[in-house]
Structures are given as C-alpha cells and as structure tokens.
PDB file of C-alpha atoms in Angstrom:
ATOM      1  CA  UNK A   1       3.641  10.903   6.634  1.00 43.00           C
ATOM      2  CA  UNK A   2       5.271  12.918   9.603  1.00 46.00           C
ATOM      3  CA  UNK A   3       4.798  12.122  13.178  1.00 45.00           C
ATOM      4  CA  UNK A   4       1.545  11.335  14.943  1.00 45.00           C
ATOM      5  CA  UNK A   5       1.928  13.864  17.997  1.00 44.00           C
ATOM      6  CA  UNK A   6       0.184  12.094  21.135  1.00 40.00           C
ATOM      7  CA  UNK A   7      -2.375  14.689  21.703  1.00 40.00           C
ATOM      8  CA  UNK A   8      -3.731  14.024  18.751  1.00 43.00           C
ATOM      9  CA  UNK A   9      -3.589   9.684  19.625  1.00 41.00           C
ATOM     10  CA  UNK A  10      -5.763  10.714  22.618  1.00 34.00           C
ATOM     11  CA  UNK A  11      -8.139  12.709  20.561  1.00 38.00           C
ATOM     12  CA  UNK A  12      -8.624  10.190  18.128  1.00 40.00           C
ATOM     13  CA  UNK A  13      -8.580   7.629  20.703  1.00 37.00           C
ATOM     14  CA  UNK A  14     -11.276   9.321  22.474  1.00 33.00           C
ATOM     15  CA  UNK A  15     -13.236   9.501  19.742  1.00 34.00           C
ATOM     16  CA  UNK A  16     -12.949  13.449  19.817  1.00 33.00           C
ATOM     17  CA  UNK A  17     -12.307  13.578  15.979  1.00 33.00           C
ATOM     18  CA  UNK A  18     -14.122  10.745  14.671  1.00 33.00           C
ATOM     19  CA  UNK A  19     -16.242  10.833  11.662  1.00 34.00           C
ATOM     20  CA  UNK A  20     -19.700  12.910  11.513  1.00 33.00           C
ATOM     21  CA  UNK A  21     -21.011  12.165   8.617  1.00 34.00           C
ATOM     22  CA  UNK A  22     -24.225  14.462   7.413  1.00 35.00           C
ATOM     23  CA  UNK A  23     -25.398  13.239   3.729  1.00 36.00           C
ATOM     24  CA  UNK A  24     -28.078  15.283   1.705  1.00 36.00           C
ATOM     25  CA  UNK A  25     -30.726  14.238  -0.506  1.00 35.00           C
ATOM     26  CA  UNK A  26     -30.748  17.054  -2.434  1.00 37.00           C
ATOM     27  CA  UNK A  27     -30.617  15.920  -6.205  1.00 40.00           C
ATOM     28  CA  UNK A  28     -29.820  17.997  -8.607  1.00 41.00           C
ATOM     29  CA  UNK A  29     -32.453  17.698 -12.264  1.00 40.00           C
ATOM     30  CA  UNK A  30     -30.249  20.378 -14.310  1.00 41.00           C
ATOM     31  CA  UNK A  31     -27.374  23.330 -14.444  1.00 42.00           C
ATOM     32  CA  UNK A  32     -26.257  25.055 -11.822  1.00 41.00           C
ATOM     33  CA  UNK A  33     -28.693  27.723 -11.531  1.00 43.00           C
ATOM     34  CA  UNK A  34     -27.339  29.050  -8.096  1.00 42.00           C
ATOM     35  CA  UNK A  35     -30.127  27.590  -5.931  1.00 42.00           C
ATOM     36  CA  UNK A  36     -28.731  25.865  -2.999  1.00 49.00           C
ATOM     37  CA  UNK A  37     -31.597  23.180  -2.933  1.00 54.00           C
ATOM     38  CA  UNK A  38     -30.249  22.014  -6.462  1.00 66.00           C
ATOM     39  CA  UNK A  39     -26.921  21.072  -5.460  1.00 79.00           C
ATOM     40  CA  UNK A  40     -26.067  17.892  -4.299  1.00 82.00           C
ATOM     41  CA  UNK A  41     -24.124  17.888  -1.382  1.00 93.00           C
ATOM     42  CA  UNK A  42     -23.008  15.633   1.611  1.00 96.00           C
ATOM     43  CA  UNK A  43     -20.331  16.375   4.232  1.00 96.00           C
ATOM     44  CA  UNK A  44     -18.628  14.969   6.838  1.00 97.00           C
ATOM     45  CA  UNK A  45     -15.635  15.534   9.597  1.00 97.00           C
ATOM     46  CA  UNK A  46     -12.566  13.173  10.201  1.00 97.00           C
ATOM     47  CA  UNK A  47      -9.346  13.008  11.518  1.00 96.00           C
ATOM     48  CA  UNK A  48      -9.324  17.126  11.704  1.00 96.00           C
ATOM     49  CA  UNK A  49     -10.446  18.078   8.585  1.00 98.00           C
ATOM     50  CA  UNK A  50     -14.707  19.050   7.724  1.00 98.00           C
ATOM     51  CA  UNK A  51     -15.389  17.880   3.984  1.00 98.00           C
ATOM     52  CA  UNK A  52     -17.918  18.853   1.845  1.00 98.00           C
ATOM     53  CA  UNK A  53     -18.660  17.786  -1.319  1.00 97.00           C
ATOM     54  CA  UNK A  54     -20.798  18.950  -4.249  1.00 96.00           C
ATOM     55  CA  UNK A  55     -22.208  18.190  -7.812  1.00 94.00           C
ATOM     56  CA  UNK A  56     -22.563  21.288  -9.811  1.00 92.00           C
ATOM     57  CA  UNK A  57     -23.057  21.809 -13.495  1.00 91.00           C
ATOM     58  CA  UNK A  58     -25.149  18.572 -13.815  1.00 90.00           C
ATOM     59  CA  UNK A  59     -26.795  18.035 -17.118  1.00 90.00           C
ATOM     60  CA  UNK A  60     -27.928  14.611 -16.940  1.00 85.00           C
ATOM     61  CA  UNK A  61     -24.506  13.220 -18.216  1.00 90.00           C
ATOM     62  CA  UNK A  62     -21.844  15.968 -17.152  1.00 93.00           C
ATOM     63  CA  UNK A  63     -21.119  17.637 -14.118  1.00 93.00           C
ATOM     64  CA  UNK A  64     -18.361  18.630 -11.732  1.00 95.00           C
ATOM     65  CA  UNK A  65     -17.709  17.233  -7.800  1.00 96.00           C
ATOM     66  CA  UNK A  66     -16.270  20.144  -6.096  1.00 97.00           C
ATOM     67  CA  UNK A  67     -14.623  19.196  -2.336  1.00 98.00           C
ATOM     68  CA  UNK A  68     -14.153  21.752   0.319  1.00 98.00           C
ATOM     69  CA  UNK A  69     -11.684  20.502   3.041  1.00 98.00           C
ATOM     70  CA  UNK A  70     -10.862  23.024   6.042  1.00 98.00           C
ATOM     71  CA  UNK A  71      -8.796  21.626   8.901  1.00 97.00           C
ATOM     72  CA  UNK A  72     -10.589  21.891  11.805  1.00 96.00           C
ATOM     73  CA  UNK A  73      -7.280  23.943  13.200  1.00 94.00           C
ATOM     74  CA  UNK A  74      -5.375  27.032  12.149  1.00 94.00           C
ATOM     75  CA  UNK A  75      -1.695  26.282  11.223  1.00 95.00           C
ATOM     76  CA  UNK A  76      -2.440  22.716   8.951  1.00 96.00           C
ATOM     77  CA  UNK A  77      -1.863  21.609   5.884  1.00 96.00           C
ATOM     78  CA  UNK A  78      -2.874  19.143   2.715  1.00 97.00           C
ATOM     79  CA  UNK A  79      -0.980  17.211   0.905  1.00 96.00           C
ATOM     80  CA  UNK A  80      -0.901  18.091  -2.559  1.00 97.00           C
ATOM     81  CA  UNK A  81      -3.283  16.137  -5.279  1.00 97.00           C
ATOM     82  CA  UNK A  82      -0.036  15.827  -7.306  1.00 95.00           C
ATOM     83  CA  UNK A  83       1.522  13.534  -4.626  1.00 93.00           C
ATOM     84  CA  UNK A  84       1.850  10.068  -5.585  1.00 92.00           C
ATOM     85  CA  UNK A  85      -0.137   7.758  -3.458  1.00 90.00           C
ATOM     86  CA  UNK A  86       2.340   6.391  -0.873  1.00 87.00           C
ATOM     87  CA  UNK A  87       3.626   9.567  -0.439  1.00 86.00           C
ATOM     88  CA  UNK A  88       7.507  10.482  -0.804  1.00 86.00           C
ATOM     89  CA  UNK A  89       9.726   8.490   1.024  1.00 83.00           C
ATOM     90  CA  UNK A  90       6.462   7.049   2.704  1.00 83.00           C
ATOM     91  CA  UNK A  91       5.926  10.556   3.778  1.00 85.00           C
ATOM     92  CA  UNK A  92       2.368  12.326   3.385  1.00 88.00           C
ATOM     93  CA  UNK A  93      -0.405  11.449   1.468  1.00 94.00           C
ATOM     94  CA  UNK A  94      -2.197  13.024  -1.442  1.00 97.00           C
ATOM     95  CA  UNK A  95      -5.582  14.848  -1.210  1.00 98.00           C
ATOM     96  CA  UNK A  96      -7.790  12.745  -2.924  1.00 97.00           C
ATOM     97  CA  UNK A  97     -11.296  11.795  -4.868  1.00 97.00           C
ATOM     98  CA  UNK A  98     -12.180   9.445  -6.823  1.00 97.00           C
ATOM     99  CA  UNK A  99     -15.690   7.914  -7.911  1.00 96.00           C
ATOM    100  CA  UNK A 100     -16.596   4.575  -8.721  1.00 96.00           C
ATOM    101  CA  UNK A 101     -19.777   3.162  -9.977  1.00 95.00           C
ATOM    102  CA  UNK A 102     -21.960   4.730 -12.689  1.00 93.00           C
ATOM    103  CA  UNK A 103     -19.616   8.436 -12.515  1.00 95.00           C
ATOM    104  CA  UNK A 104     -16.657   8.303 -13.756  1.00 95.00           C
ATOM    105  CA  UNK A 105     -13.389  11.367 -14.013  1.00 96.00           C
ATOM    106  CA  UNK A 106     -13.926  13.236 -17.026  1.00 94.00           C
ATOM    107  CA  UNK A 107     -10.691  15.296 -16.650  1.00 96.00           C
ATOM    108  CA  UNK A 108      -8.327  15.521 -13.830  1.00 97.00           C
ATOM    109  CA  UNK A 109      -8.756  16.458 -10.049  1.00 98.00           C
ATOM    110  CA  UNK A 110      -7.554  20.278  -9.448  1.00 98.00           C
ATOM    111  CA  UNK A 111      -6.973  22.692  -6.444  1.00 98.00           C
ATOM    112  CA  UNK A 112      -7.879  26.254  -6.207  1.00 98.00           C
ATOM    113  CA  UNK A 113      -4.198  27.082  -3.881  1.00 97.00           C
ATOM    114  CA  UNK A 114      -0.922  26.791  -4.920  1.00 97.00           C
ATOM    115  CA  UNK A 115       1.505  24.386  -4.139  1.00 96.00           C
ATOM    116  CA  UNK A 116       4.448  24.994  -2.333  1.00 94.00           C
ATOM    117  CA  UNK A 117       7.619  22.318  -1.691  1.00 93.00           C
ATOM    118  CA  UNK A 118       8.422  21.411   2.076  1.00 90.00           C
ATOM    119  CA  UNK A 119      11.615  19.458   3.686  1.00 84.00           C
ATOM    120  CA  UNK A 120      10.574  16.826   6.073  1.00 77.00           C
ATOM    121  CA  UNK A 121      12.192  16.465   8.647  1.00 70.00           C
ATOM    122  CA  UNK A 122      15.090  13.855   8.934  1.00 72.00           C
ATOM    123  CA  UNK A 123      14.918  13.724   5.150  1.00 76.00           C
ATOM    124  CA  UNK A 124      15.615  15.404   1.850  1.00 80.00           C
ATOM    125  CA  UNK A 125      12.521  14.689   0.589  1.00 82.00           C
ATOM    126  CA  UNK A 126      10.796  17.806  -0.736  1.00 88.00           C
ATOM    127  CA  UNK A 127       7.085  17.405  -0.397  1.00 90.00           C
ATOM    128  CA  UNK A 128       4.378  19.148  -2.254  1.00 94.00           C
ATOM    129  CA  UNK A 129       1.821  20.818   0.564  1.00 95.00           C
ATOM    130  CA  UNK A 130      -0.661  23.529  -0.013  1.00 97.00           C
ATOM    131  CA  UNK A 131      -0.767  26.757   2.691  1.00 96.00           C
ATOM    132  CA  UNK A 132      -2.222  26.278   5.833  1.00 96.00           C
ATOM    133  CA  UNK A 133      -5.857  26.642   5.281  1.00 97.00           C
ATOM    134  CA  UNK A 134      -8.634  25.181   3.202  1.00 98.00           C
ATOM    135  CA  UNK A 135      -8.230  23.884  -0.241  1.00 98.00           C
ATOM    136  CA  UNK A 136     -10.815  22.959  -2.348  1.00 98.00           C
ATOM    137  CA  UNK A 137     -10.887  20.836  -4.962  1.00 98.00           C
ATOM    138  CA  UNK A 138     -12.801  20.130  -8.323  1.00 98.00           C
ATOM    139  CA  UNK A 139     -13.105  16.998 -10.611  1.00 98.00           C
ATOM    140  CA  UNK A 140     -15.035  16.881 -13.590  1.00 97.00           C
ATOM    141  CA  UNK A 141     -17.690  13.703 -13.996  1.00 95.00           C
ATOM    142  CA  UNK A 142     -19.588  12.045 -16.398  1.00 94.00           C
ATOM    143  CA  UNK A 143     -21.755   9.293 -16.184  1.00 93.00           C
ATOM    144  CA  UNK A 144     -22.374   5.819 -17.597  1.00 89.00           C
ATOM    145  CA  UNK A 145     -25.844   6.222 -17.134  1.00 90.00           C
ATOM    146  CA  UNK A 146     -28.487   5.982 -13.874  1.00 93.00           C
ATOM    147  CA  UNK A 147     -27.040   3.770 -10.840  1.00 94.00           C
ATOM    148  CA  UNK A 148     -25.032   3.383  -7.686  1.00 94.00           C
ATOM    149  CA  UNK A 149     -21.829   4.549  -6.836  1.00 94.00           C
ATOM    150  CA  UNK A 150     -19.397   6.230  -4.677  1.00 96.00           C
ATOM    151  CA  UNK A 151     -16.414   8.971  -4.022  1.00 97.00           C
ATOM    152  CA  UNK A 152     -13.274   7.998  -2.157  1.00 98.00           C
ATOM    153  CA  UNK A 153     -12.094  10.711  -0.167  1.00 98.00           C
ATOM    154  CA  UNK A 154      -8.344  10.720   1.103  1.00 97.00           C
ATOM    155  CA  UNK A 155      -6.338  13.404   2.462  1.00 97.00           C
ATOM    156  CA  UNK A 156      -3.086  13.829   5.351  1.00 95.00           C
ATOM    157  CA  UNK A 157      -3.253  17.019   7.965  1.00 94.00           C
ATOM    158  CA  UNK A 158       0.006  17.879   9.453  1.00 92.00           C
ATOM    159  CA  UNK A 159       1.828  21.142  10.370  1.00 89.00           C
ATOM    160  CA  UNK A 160       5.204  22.455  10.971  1.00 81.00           C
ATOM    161  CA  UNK A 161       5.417  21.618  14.829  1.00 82.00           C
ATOM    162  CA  UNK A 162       3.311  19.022  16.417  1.00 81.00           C
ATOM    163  CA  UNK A 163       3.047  16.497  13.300  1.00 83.00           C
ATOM    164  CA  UNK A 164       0.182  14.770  11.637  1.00 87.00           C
ATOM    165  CA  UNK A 165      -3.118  13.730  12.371  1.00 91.00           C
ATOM    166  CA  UNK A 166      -3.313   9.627  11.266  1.00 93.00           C
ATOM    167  CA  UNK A 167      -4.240   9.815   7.596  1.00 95.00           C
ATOM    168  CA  UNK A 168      -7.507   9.638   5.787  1.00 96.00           C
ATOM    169  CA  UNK A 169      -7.890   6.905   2.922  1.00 94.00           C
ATOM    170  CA  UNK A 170     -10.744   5.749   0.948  1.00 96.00           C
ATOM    171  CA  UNK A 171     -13.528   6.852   3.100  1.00 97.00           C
ATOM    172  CA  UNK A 172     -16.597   6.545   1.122  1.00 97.00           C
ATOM    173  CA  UNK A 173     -19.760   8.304   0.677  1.00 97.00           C
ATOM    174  CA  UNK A 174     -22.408   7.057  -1.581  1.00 96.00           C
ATOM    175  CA  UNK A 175     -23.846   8.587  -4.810  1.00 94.00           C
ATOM    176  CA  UNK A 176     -26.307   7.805  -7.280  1.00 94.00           C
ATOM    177  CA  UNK A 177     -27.668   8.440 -10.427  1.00 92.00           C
ATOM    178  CA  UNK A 178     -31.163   8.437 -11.551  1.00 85.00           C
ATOM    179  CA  UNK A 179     -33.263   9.855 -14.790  1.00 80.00           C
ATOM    180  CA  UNK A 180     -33.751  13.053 -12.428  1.00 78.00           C
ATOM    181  CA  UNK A 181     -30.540  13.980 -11.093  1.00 81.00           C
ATOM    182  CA  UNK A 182     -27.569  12.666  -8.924  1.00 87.00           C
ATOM    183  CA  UNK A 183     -28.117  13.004  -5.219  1.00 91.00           C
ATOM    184  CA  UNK A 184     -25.636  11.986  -2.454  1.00 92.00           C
ATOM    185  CA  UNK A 185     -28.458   8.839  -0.282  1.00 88.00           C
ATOM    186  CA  UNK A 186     -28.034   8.805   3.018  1.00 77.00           C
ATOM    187  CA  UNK A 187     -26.762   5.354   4.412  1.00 65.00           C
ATOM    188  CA  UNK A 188     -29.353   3.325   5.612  1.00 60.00           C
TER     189      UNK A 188
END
C-alpha cells in the first residue's frame, strides 16, 4: 500500500479530507437521453479523491454505473481495477465498485486509461497503476427487480514521492430501485 506520508496523517487527522458526501434524488424513468436531470447521480470526497457516480442507459432492468474519481492533487494515482484485493505483496489496493441489493454486475468493471506497471519501493513487486489523473470507471447493471441497495466504493491514492493517502474500502452509498427509475436516496 506504500507509505502514509505524515502530512497527509495530519490532514486526515484534522479532518481536512474527510468524507463530503452530496447524494441526488434524481431518478432516472428511461435511456439516456442526455438530460442531466435524468441521470442518477451522487458524489462524494474522501481520503483525496472526489467521486461521482452515475446510472446511465437505464431501461427499467439494464443500465450502466459510471464512476468518476479525480484526486484532489496533481501528481496521484489509482490502483488498477485488475489488482487483486489485498493488493501485491500487501501493497495498493484496487479501484473498486460493487453493488449489492436489488442491482447486480452484468459484465465486468472497466477503466477508460491505460494501465501501466510500477516497482514499489523496497520490493520487486510490479504494480498495476493508472497515470496520474482521473480515471473513470464503468460497470454494467441489471436488476432483480424494485428495492434497496448499495455500491461499495474502494480505491488507494499514492504518488511517486510522498506516499499514499490511507486507503478507501467499502464506503457505501445507497441506491434503489422503484417501478420509475433508480435514484441514488439521500441518507436520512
């Protein structure tokens, strides 16, 4: 997983990066016809990175969650999605999503950026990263029909000279399913 540099500690200590999470209502009743108020969306901010997801394509049954992570700094980097869940050598862990509930994967998660191979430092392990910048990713849904559920967001941030921010794993943000749409509720 790399080295948590203390400047980031003290951020996250201070609560400087903790989570701000903004969740839409927005449902979306069919296709993705372009409008923004049709798209599903909910976003939040942790441990350096903004994420913001989305339901395109919906058509009652079928869909795909799209998830935009930016690091909140230039020179960072994600993990790839290909990187197994522990990491390599306990080193870095994979961007990830994964829904629960009434959605379920109807192929397999996918980035827009290429992966590239890494040496950690004080190993040989080669690990799979993707070039500084945002990556955004896309997984293909379907559901069991209308009901609760959620996505499980995970991701690591590090970069070539001051380390990693302490990983994300399994934060959740709620989704549901009704007869008109699926819609990200807000908490509450």
């Amino acid at each position: 997983m790399g080295e948590v540099r203390p400047r980031f500690a003290r951020a996250l200590g201070a609560g400087l990066l903790s989570t701000a999470v903004l969740l839409s209502v927005a449902s979306c009743t069919g296709g993705d016809d372009g409008r923004a108020a049709d798209v599903p969306t909910a976003s939040f901010t942790e441990n350096g990175v903004a994420v913001t997801l989305r339901v395109t394509g919906w058509d009652g049954a079928h869909g795909t969650l799209t998830a935009d992570f930016v690091p909140q700094e230039k020179g960072f980097h994600l993990y790839s999605v290909d990187l197994p869940p522990q990491g390599v050598d306990g080193i870095g862990r994979p961007t990830a999503l994964a829904v629960h509930g009434t959605v379920r994967p109807h192929g397999r998660l996918t980035a827009d950026v290429p992966v590239r191979k890494i040496h950690s430092p004080g190993t040989d392990a080669l690990l799979p990263v993707y070039p500084d910048g945002p990556v955004t990713t896309t997984l293909p849904l379907t559901a069991d029909g209308s009901g609760a559920g959620y996505v499980s967001v995970g991701y690591a941030l590090c970069n070539a000279t001051e380390g990693c921010l302490i990983p994300v794993q399994d934060h959740r943000v709620p989704l549901a399913v009704t007869d008109d749409g699926i819609a990200f509720p807000q908490p509450g």
